[in-house]
C-alpha positions as a Python dict, from the first residue, in 0.01 Angstrom:
ca = {
    (1, 'P'): (0, 0, 0),
    (2, 'G'): (-178, 162, 294),
    (3, 'I'): (20, 320, 571),
    (4, 'N'): (-96, 281, 929),
    (5, 'T'): (-56, 594, 1133),
    (6, 'M'): (-96, 664, 1499),
    (7, 'E'): (-197, 992, 1646),
    (8, 'Y'): (-109, 1106, 1995),
    (9, 'I'): (-283, 1379, 2185),
    (10, 'T'): (-131, 1521, 2504),
    (11, 'I'): (-361, 1677, 2761),
    (12, 'A'): (-244, 1865, 3068),
    (13, 'S'): (-476, 2007, 3328),
    (14, 'E'): (-417, 2330, 3519),
    (15, 'G'): (-568, 2201, 3840),
    (16, 'N'): (-646, 1894, 4042),
    (17, 'S'): (-764, 1546, 3948),
    (18, 'Q'): (-1125, 1660, 3917),
    (19, 'D'): (-1016, 1927, 3667),
    (20, 'L'): (-823, 1664, 3468),
    (21, 'L'): (-1124, 1433, 3468),
    (22, 'R'): (-1346, 1713, 3337),
    (23, 'L'): (-1087, 1801, 3068),
    (24, 'I'): (-1069, 1439, 2950),
    (25, 'R'): (-1447, 1417, 2927),
    (26, 'E'): (-1458, 1740, 2724),
    (27, 'S'): (-1160, 1662, 2499),
    (28, 'C'): (-1156, 1287, 2440),
    (29, 'S'): (-1411, 1077, 2263),
    (30, 'K'): (-1450, 721, 2389),
    (31, 'K'): (-1433, 612, 2023),
    (32, 'L'): (-1086, 757, 1957),
    (33, 'G'): (-897, 477, 2126),
    (34, 'K'): (-699, 414, 2439),
    (35, 'I'): (-595, 675, 2690),
    (36, 'L'): (-251, 631, 2848),
    (37, 'Y'): (-258, 748, 3207),
    (38, 'L'): (89, 790, 3359),
    (39, 'R'): (71, 812, 3736),
    (40, 'G'): (235, 759, 4071),
    (41, 'K'): (188, 442, 4275),
    (42, 'Q'): (-24, 632, 4528),
    (43, 'V'): (-311, 839, 4396),
    (44, 'S'): (-554, 1050, 4592),
    (45, 'F'): (-827, 1007, 4331),
    (46, 'D'): (-845, 708, 4093),
    (47, 'I'): (-910, 875, 3758),
    (48, 'A'): (-859, 549, 3567),
    (49, 'K'): (-1129, 370, 3768),
    (50, 'K'): (-1372, 658, 3719),
    (51, 'L'): (-1311, 674, 3343),
    (52, 'R'): (-1336, 295, 3301),
    (53, 'A'): (-1678, 311, 3469),
    (54, 'E'): (-1772, 561, 3197),
    (55, 'R'): (-1648, 316, 2928),
    (56, 'Y'): (-1322, 487, 2839),
    (57, 'E'): (-1041, 247, 2753),
    (58, 'I'): (-759, 331, 2994),
    (59, 'V'): (-405, 199, 3005),
    (60, 'D'): (-259, 317, 3332),
    (61, 'Q'): (109, 289, 3406),
    (62, 'V'): (282, 357, 3735),
    (63, 'V'): (591, 565, 3651),
    (64, 'Y'): (702, 673, 3999),
    (65, 'K'): (653, 602, 4366),
    (66, 'Q'): (705, 814, 4672),
    (67, 'K'): (962, 721, 4931),
    (68, 'S'): (958, 900, 5261),
    (69, 'L'): (1293, 1017, 5390),
    (70, 'L'): (1376, 1131, 5740),
    (71, 'L'): (1414, 1501, 5798),
    (72, 'K'): (1764, 1588, 5921),
    (73, 'K'): (1795, 1681, 6288),
    (74, 'S'): (1925, 2025, 6183),
    (75, 'I'): (1601, 2087, 5987),
    (76, 'L'): (1384, 1968, 6278),
    (77, 'D'): (1577, 2198, 6514),
    (78, 'K'): (1527, 2495, 6281),
    (79, 'L'): (1154, 2419, 6256),
    (80, 'S'): (1122, 2412, 6635),
    (81, 'N'): (1322, 2730, 6702),
    (82, 'G'): (1167, 2937, 6421),
    (83, 'A'): (1474, 2957, 6196),
    (84, 'I'): (1254, 2785, 5938),
    (85, 'S'): (914, 2951, 5963),
    (86, 'D'): (744, 2842, 5640),
    (87, 'A'): (702, 2529, 5429),
    (88, 'V'): (524, 2453, 5102),
    (89, 'F'): (317, 2137, 5064),
    (90, 'F'): (228, 1995, 4724),
    (91, 'S'): (57, 1673, 4835),
    (92, 'S'): (-133, 1517, 5122),
    (93, 'N'): (128, 1243, 5141),
    (94, 'T'): (402, 1500, 5194),
    (95, 'A'): (191, 1668, 5461),
    (96, 'S'): (146, 1331, 5637),
    (97, 'Y'): (519, 1253, 5624),
    (98, 'F'): (595, 1599, 5763),
    (99, 'A'): (342, 1557, 6046),
    (100, 'K'): (499, 1226, 6147),
    (101, 'A'): (847, 1377, 6149),
    (102, 'V'): (796, 1693, 6356),
    (103, 'S'): (767, 1691, 6733),
    (104, 'R'): (776, 2068, 6777),
    (105, 'L'): (697, 2370, 6561),
    (106, 'D'): (746, 2739, 6627),
    (107, 'D'): (425, 2933, 6694),
    (108, 'N'): (487, 3145, 6385),
    (109, 'F'): (512, 2849, 6147),
    (110, 'T'): (311, 2885, 5826),
    (111, 'A'): (218, 2600, 5594),
    (112, 'Y'): (149, 2695, 5232),
    (113, 'C'): (-78, 2432, 5076),
    (114, 'L'): (-161, 2363, 4714),
    (115, 'S'): (-516, 2256, 4807),
    (116, 'E'): (-776, 2243, 5083),
    (117, 'K'): (-727, 1866, 5104),
    (118, 'I'): (-360, 1914, 5192),
    (119, 'A'): (-451, 2179, 5449),
    (120, 'K'): (-704, 1942, 5610),
    (121, 'T'): (-436, 1672, 5629),
    (122, 'L'): (-207, 1906, 5822),
    (123, 'I'): (-484, 2023, 6053),
    (124, 'T'): (-587, 1663, 6123),
    (125, 'K'): (-234, 1529, 6170),
    (126, 'L'): (-97, 1824, 6368),
    (127, 'P'): (-378, 1918, 6609),
    (128, 'R'): (-129, 1988, 6889),
    (129, 'F'): (20, 2281, 6699),
    (130, 'N'): (-133, 2618, 6631),
    (131, 'I'): (8, 2666, 6281),
    (132, 'N'): (-92, 2922, 6022),
    (133, 'I'): (-230, 2758, 5712),
    (134, 'R'): (-252, 2933, 5377),
    (135, 'V'): (-415, 2769, 5074),
    (136, 'S'): (-374, 2872, 4712),
    (137, 'D'): (-687, 2993, 4530),
    (138, 'S'): (-653, 2715, 4271),
    (139, 'P'): (-473, 2382, 4304),
    (140, 'N'): (-188, 2465, 4068),
    (141, 'V'): (167, 2594, 4093),
    (142, 'P'): (107, 2943, 3949),
    (143, 'S'): (-166, 3007, 4206),
    (144, 'L'): (52, 2883, 4491),
    (145, 'C'): (341, 3101, 4370),
    (146, 'K'): (108, 3400, 4361),
    (147, 'L'): (18, 3334, 4726),
    (148, 'L'): (385, 3315, 4819),
    (149, 'I'): (452, 3646, 4643),
    (150, 'I'): (156, 3812, 4816),
    (151, 'D'): (292, 3695, 5151),
    (152, 'N'): (647, 3808, 5060),
    (153, 'I'): (797, 3463, 5095),
}
């Protein structure tokens, strides 16, 4: 008797959603079957929609959602008096939550951003502050860590 087998391929991108989209196009044939796309409830770029328009069969599943939490008063105080002078931002949503929470930042505050999009969010949402913004060369953790090391953080 014949045995049915399934094959799974895992693909991870070393960049942003555009890099992942390009990797899927290069690595996955539309004829191979369904692509399972595990994602958060909020997405900055709808990869599934884009791939469906290109006739890929996508099964997308929300596996997490973000919940904003209030920053403690002690953290807000340290941000305003310079005791905390740096923060790392991995998403535009986090940058937006941060911008809503802070009422004062020290003049020497530096925001380290994973991408230009995140940096633009901070600039747009915090126009009243003159903060230093540093952006990693590539939108991935190793590149951001390299920036932190260069800046001795």
